[in-house]
Amino acid sequence: MADLQALADAIINGKQDDAKTLTQAAIDEGLAPKDVLSQGLIAGMDVVGERFKNCEFYIPEVLVAARAMKAAMAIVKPLLSEADQESAVKVAIGTVQGDLHDIGKNLVAMMLEGAGFTIVDLGVDVAPEKYVASVKEQGVKVIGLSALLTTTMPAMKDTIAACKEAGIRDDVVIMIGGAPVTQDYADEIGANGFAPDAASAVDKIKELLAA
Ligand code: B1M
């Protein structure tokens, strides 16, 4: 019988081959792909996020877990119905204009993907208009802004201003983060939320979407 707990454990322990084998076995046994995703893969990444938040896991453990998740996702994703795929909230994430740091941004993107969100990765040095276009053209519901330089933090404010100017500010949740960023800064520039690390970013976005 398909063992979704073993699949979750394979994700937690970053065992890529086991994750792929157990995912394929569950699918071959006739389990619904969305159950394999939610009760196996996402359940595993939830534990990874929790351990990262509690400092029981560090960045390397998160990266290998995310890699295992990605490998297993490649099996499940094509099998998800269109309805399942469309119901996943789209998050556009990028490092703001002028800033090339992407390690933290990628970690946040991986954790969000692990939590079941669909990620539109806009990359680094992202101009405000690109975020706006992702909302208008790709149905993005959450914008995630990452900045690692004090000199590029104002680009977060500019992006929020661009969203207002384009008339889409009320249609999106805007999340910010990065080493120099604080909750006070989020309040000051009118972002919806701030998170200090990747695992908290997942919790915060869920909280903001539920509000
Ligand atoms: Co740069 N750099 N760097 N750098 N770099 C810092 C940030 C710096 C603090 C180093 C220092 O001086 N001590 C300093 C900034 C000073 C400041 O502004 N106060 C600095 C500088 C000055 C520069 C340059 C200007 C150096 C130069 O050229 N003179 C230059 C700028 C280039 C540019 O961006 N235009 C530069 C370049 C680089 C490299 C290219 C060499 C490289 C980046 C490689 C890459 O990212 N692909 C680099 C690196 C690696 C660093 C340090 C060493 C590490 C950053 C990192 O990846 N941390 C950094 C010093 C340090 O932090 N010790 C430094 C690990 C990562 C997992 O953490 O990104 O904070 P972090 O992400 C966390 C959280 O912040 C949060 O979750 C993540 C995971 O838990 N988070 C979010 C991040 N984004 C989030 C978004 C969210 C929510 C949470 O919601 C959307």
Coordinates of C-alpha atoms and ligand atoms in Angstrom, one line a residue:
M1 CA 0.0 0.0 0.0
A2 CA 1.2 3.5 -0.8
D3 CA 3.0 5.0 2.1
L4 CA 2.6 8.8 2.1
Q5 CA 4.3 9.1 5.5
A6 CA 7.4 7.4 4.0
L7 CA 7.2 9.8 1.1
A8 CA 7.0 12.8 3.5
D9 CA 10.0 11.4 5.4
A10 CA 11.9 11.1 2.1
I11 CA 11.3 14.8 1.5
I12 CA 12.3 15.7 5.0
N13 CA 15.5 13.8 4.7
G14 CA 16.3 15.0 1.2
K15 CA 16.3 11.5 -0.3
Q16 CA 15.6 12.4 -3.9
D17 CA 15.6 8.8 -5.3
D18 CA 13.3 7.5 -2.6
A19 CA 11.0 10.5 -3.1
K20 CA 10.7 9.7 -6.8
T21 CA 10.2 6.0 -6.3
L22 CA 7.5 6.4 -3.6
T23 CA 5.7 9.1 -5.6
Q24 CA 5.6 6.8 -8.7
A25 CA 4.4 3.9 -6.5
A26 CA 1.6 5.9 -5.0
I27 CA 0.5 7.1 -8.5
D28 CA 0.7 3.5 -9.9
E29 CA -1.5 2.3 -7.0
G30 CA -4.1 4.8 -8.1
L31 CA -3.9 7.5 -5.5
A32 CA -5.1 10.9 -6.6
P33 CA -2.1 13.1 -7.6
K34 CA -3.4 16.0 -5.5
D35 CA -3.4 13.7 -2.4
V36 CA 0.1 12.5 -3.1
L37 CA 1.0 16.2 -3.4
S38 CA -0.7 17.4 -0.2
Q39 CA -0.3 14.4 2.1
G40 CA 3.2 13.4 0.9
L41 CA 5.2 16.2 -0.6
I42 CA 3.7 19.3 1.0
A43 CA 3.3 17.4 4.3
G44 CA 7.1 16.8 4.2
M45 CA 8.0 20.3 3.3
D46 CA 5.8 21.6 6.1
V47 CA 8.0 19.7 8.6
V48 CA 11.1 21.1 6.8
G49 CA 9.8 24.6 7.2
E50 CA 9.0 24.1 10.9
R51 CA 12.5 22.6 11.6
F52 CA 14.1 25.5 9.7
K53 CA 12.1 28.0 11.8
N54 CA 13.2 26.3 15.0
C55 CA 16.8 26.2 13.9
E56 CA 16.8 22.4 13.8
F57 CA 17.5 22.6 10.1
Y58 CA 19.9 24.9 8.3
I59 CA 20.0 26.1 4.6
P60 CA 21.8 22.9 3.2
E61 CA 19.1 20.6 4.7
V62 CA 16.4 22.9 3.2
L63 CA 18.0 22.9 -0.2
V64 CA 18.3 19.1 -0.4
A65 CA 14.7 18.7 0.8
A66 CA 13.6 21.2 -1.9
R67 CA 15.5 19.3 -4.5
A68 CA 13.8 16.0 -3.5
M69 CA 10.5 17.8 -3.6
K70 CA 11.2 19.2 -7.1
A71 CA 12.1 15.8 -8.5
A72 CA 8.9 14.2 -7.1
M73 CA 6.9 17.2 -8.3
A74 CA 8.0 16.6 -11.8
I75 CA 6.1 13.2 -11.6
V76 CA 3.0 14.7 -10.0
K77 CA 2.6 18.0 -11.8
P78 CA 1.6 16.8 -15.3
L79 CA -1.0 14.6 -13.7
L80 CA -2.8 17.3 -11.7
S81 CA -6.0 18.3 -13.3
E82 CA -6.3 21.7 -14.8
A83 CA -8.7 22.6 -12.0
D84 CA -6.1 21.6 -9.4
Q85 CA -3.4 23.6 -11.1
E86 CA -5.5 26.7 -11.5
S87 CA -6.7 26.7 -7.9
A88 CA -3.1 27.0 -6.7
V89 CA -2.5 30.7 -5.8
K90 CA 0.2 32.3 -8.0
V91 CA 3.0 34.1 -6.3
A92 CA 5.4 36.3 -8.4
I93 CA 8.7 36.6 -6.6
G94 CA 11.8 38.5 -7.5
T95 CA 14.8 40.4 -6.1
V96 CA 14.1 44.1 -6.6
Q97 CA 15.6 46.5 -9.1
G98 CA 19.3 47.0 -8.7
D99 CA 19.8 44.0 -6.5
L100 CA 21.5 40.7 -7.7
H101 CA 21.3 38.7 -4.5
D102 CA 19.1 35.7 -5.1
I103 CA 20.0 32.9 -2.6
G104 CA 17.4 33.9 0.0
K105 CA 14.8 34.7 -2.7
N106 CA 15.2 31.2 -4.2
L107 CA 14.9 29.6 -0.8
V108 CA 11.6 31.5 -0.2
A109 CA 10.4 30.4 -3.7
M110 CA 11.2 26.8 -3.0
M111 CA 9.5 26.8 0.4
L112 CA 6.4 28.4 -1.2
E113 CA 6.4 25.8 -4.0
G114 CA 6.7 23.1 -1.3
A115 CA 3.6 24.6 0.4
G116 CA 1.6 24.2 -2.8
F117 CA 1.8 27.7 -4.3
T118 CA 2.5 28.2 -8.0
I119 CA 5.7 30.3 -8.4
V120 CA 6.4 32.8 -11.1
D121 CA 10.1 33.5 -10.6
L122 CA 10.9 36.9 -12.0
G123 CA 14.6 36.6 -11.2
V124 CA 16.9 39.4 -10.0
D125 CA 17.1 43.1 -10.7
V126 CA 13.3 43.2 -11.4
A127 CA 11.8 46.5 -12.5
P128 CA 8.5 47.5 -10.9
E129 CA 6.7 47.2 -14.2
K130 CA 7.6 43.5 -14.4
Y131 CA 5.8 42.8 -11.1
V132 CA 2.8 44.8 -12.4
A133 CA 2.8 42.8 -15.7
S134 CA 2.8 39.5 -13.7
V135 CA -0.4 40.5 -12.0
K136 CA -2.1 41.8 -15.2
E137 CA -1.0 39.0 -17.5
Q138 CA -0.5 35.9 -15.3
G139 CA -3.2 36.3 -12.6
V140 CA -0.6 36.6 -9.8
K141 CA -2.3 37.1 -6.4
V142 CA 0.8 37.6 -4.3
I143 CA 4.0 39.6 -5.1
G144 CA 7.1 38.8 -3.1
L145 CA 9.9 41.3 -3.0
S146 CA 13.4 40.5 -1.8
A147 CA 16.2 43.0 -1.1
L148 CA 19.6 42.4 0.5
L149 CA 21.0 45.9 0.1
T150 CA 20.0 49.0 2.1
T151 CA 20.5 50.9 -1.2
T152 CA 17.9 48.8 -3.0
M153 CA 15.2 48.7 -0.3
P154 CA 13.6 51.9 -1.8
A155 CA 12.9 49.8 -4.9
M156 CA 10.3 48.0 -2.8
K157 CA 8.5 51.3 -2.2
D158 CA 8.7 52.1 -5.9
T159 CA 7.2 48.7 -6.8
I160 CA 4.3 49.4 -4.4
A161 CA 3.8 52.8 -6.0
A162 CA 3.8 51.2 -9.5
C163 CA 1.1 48.8 -8.4
K164 CA -1.0 51.7 -7.1
E165 CA -0.4 53.7 -10.3
A166 CA -1.5 50.7 -12.4
G167 CA -4.7 50.4 -10.4
I168 CA -3.9 46.8 -9.1
R169 CA -2.7 47.5 -5.6
D170 CA -5.9 46.2 -4.0
D171 CA -5.8 43.1 -6.1
V172 CA -2.5 41.8 -4.7
V173 CA -0.9 40.9 -1.4
I174 CA 2.6 42.4 -1.3
M175 CA 5.2 40.6 0.9
I176 CA 8.7 41.8 1.5
G177 CA 11.8 40.3 3.0
G178 CA 15.6 40.2 3.0
A179 CA 18.3 40.7 5.6
P180 CA 18.0 44.5 6.0
V181 CA 14.2 44.6 5.8
T182 CA 12.1 44.9 8.9
Q183 CA 8.4 45.0 9.9
D184 CA 8.7 48.7 10.6
Y185 CA 9.9 49.2 7.0
A186 CA 7.0 47.1 5.7
D187 CA 4.6 49.4 7.7
E188 CA 6.3 52.5 6.4
I189 CA 6.0 51.7 2.7
G190 CA 2.6 50.0 2.9
A191 CA 3.5 46.4 2.2
N192 CA 1.0 43.8 3.4
G193 CA 3.5 41.7 5.2
F194 CA 7.1 41.0 6.1
A195 CA 8.8 37.8 7.1
P196 CA 12.3 37.3 8.5
D197 CA 12.9 33.9 6.9
A198 CA 11.6 31.5 4.2
A199 CA 9.5 29.3 6.5
S200 CA 7.8 32.3 8.1
A201 CA 7.2 33.8 4.7
V202 CA 5.0 30.7 3.9
D203 CA 3.0 31.2 7.1
K204 CA 2.7 34.9 6.6
I205 CA 1.4 34.6 3.1
K206 CA -1.1 32.0 4.1
E207 CA -2.2 34.3 7.0
L208 CA -2.6 37.3 4.7
L209 CA -4.6 35.3 2.1
A210 CA -6.9 34.0 4.7
A211 CA -7.6 37.5 6.2
Ligands
B1M1 CO1 26.5 40.9 -1.3 N1 26.2 42.1 0.2 N2 27.0 42.4 -2.4 N3 26.9 39.6 -2.6 N4 26.3 39.6 0.0 C1 25.7 41.5 1.4 C2 24.2 41.5 1.5 C3 26.4 42.4 2.6 C4 25.6 42.5 3.9 C5 27.8 42.0 2.8 C6 28.5 42.9 3.8 O1 28.9 43.9 3.5 N5 28.7 42.4 5.0 C7 26.4 43.8 1.8 C8 25.2 44.7 2.0 C9 25.4 45.9 2.8 C10 24.2 46.7 3.0 O2 23.5 47.1 2.1 N6 23.9 47.0 4.2 C11 26.6 43.3 0.4 C12 27.2 44.2 -0.6 C13 27.7 45.5 -0.2 C14 27.3 43.7 -2.0 C15 27.9 44.5 -3.2 C16 27.5 46.0 -3.3 C17 29.4 44.3 -3.1 C18 30.2 45.1 -4.1 O3 30.1 44.8 -5.3 N7 30.9 46.1 -3.6 C19 27.4 43.7 -4.4 C20 26.0 44.2 -4.9 C21 25.6 43.5 -6.1 C22 24.2 43.9 -6.4 O4 23.3 43.2 -5.9 N8 23.9 44.9 -7.3 C23 27.2 42.3 -3.7 C24 27.4 41.1 -4.5 C25 27.3 39.9 -3.9 C26 27.5 38.6 -4.7 C27 27.1 38.6 -6.2 C28 29.0 38.3 -4.7 C29 26.8 37.5 -3.8 C30 25.4 37.2 -4.2 C31 25.2 35.9 -5.0 C32 23.8 35.5 -5.1 O5 22.9 35.9 -4.4 N9 23.6 34.8 -6.2 C33 26.8 38.2 -2.5 C34 26.5 37.5 -1.2 C35 26.5 36.0 -1.3 C36 26.4 38.2 0.0 C37 26.2 37.7 1.4 C38 27.6 37.2 1.8 C39 25.2 36.5 1.6 C40 23.8 36.8 1.2 C41 23.0 35.5 1.3 O6 22.8 34.9 0.3 N10 22.6 35.1 2.5 C42 25.8 38.9 2.3 C43 26.4 39.0 3.6 C44 25.6 38.2 4.6 O7 24.4 38.2 4.6 N11 26.3 37.6 5.5 C45 26.0 40.1 1.3 C46 21.9 33.8 2.7 C47 20.4 34.0 2.4 C48 19.7 32.6 2.6 O8 19.9 34.9 3.3 O9 19.3 36.5 1.5 O10 19.0 37.1 4.0 P1 19.0 36.1 2.9 O11 17.5 35.4 2.9 C49 16.8 35.0 4.0 C50 15.9 36.1 4.7 O12 16.5 37.4 4.5 C51 14.6 35.9 4.1 O13 14.5 34.5 3.9 C52 15.8 34.0 3.5 C53 16.0 32.6 4.0 O14 15.6 32.4 5.3 N12 14.2 36.5 2.9 C54 12.9 36.8 2.6 C55 14.9 36.9 1.8 N13 14.1 37.4 0.8 C56 12.8 37.3 1.3 C57 11.6 37.6 0.8 C58 10.4 37.4 1.5 C59 10.5 36.9 2.8 C60 11.7 36.6 3.4 O15 9.2 37.7 1.1 C61 9.0 38.0 -0.3

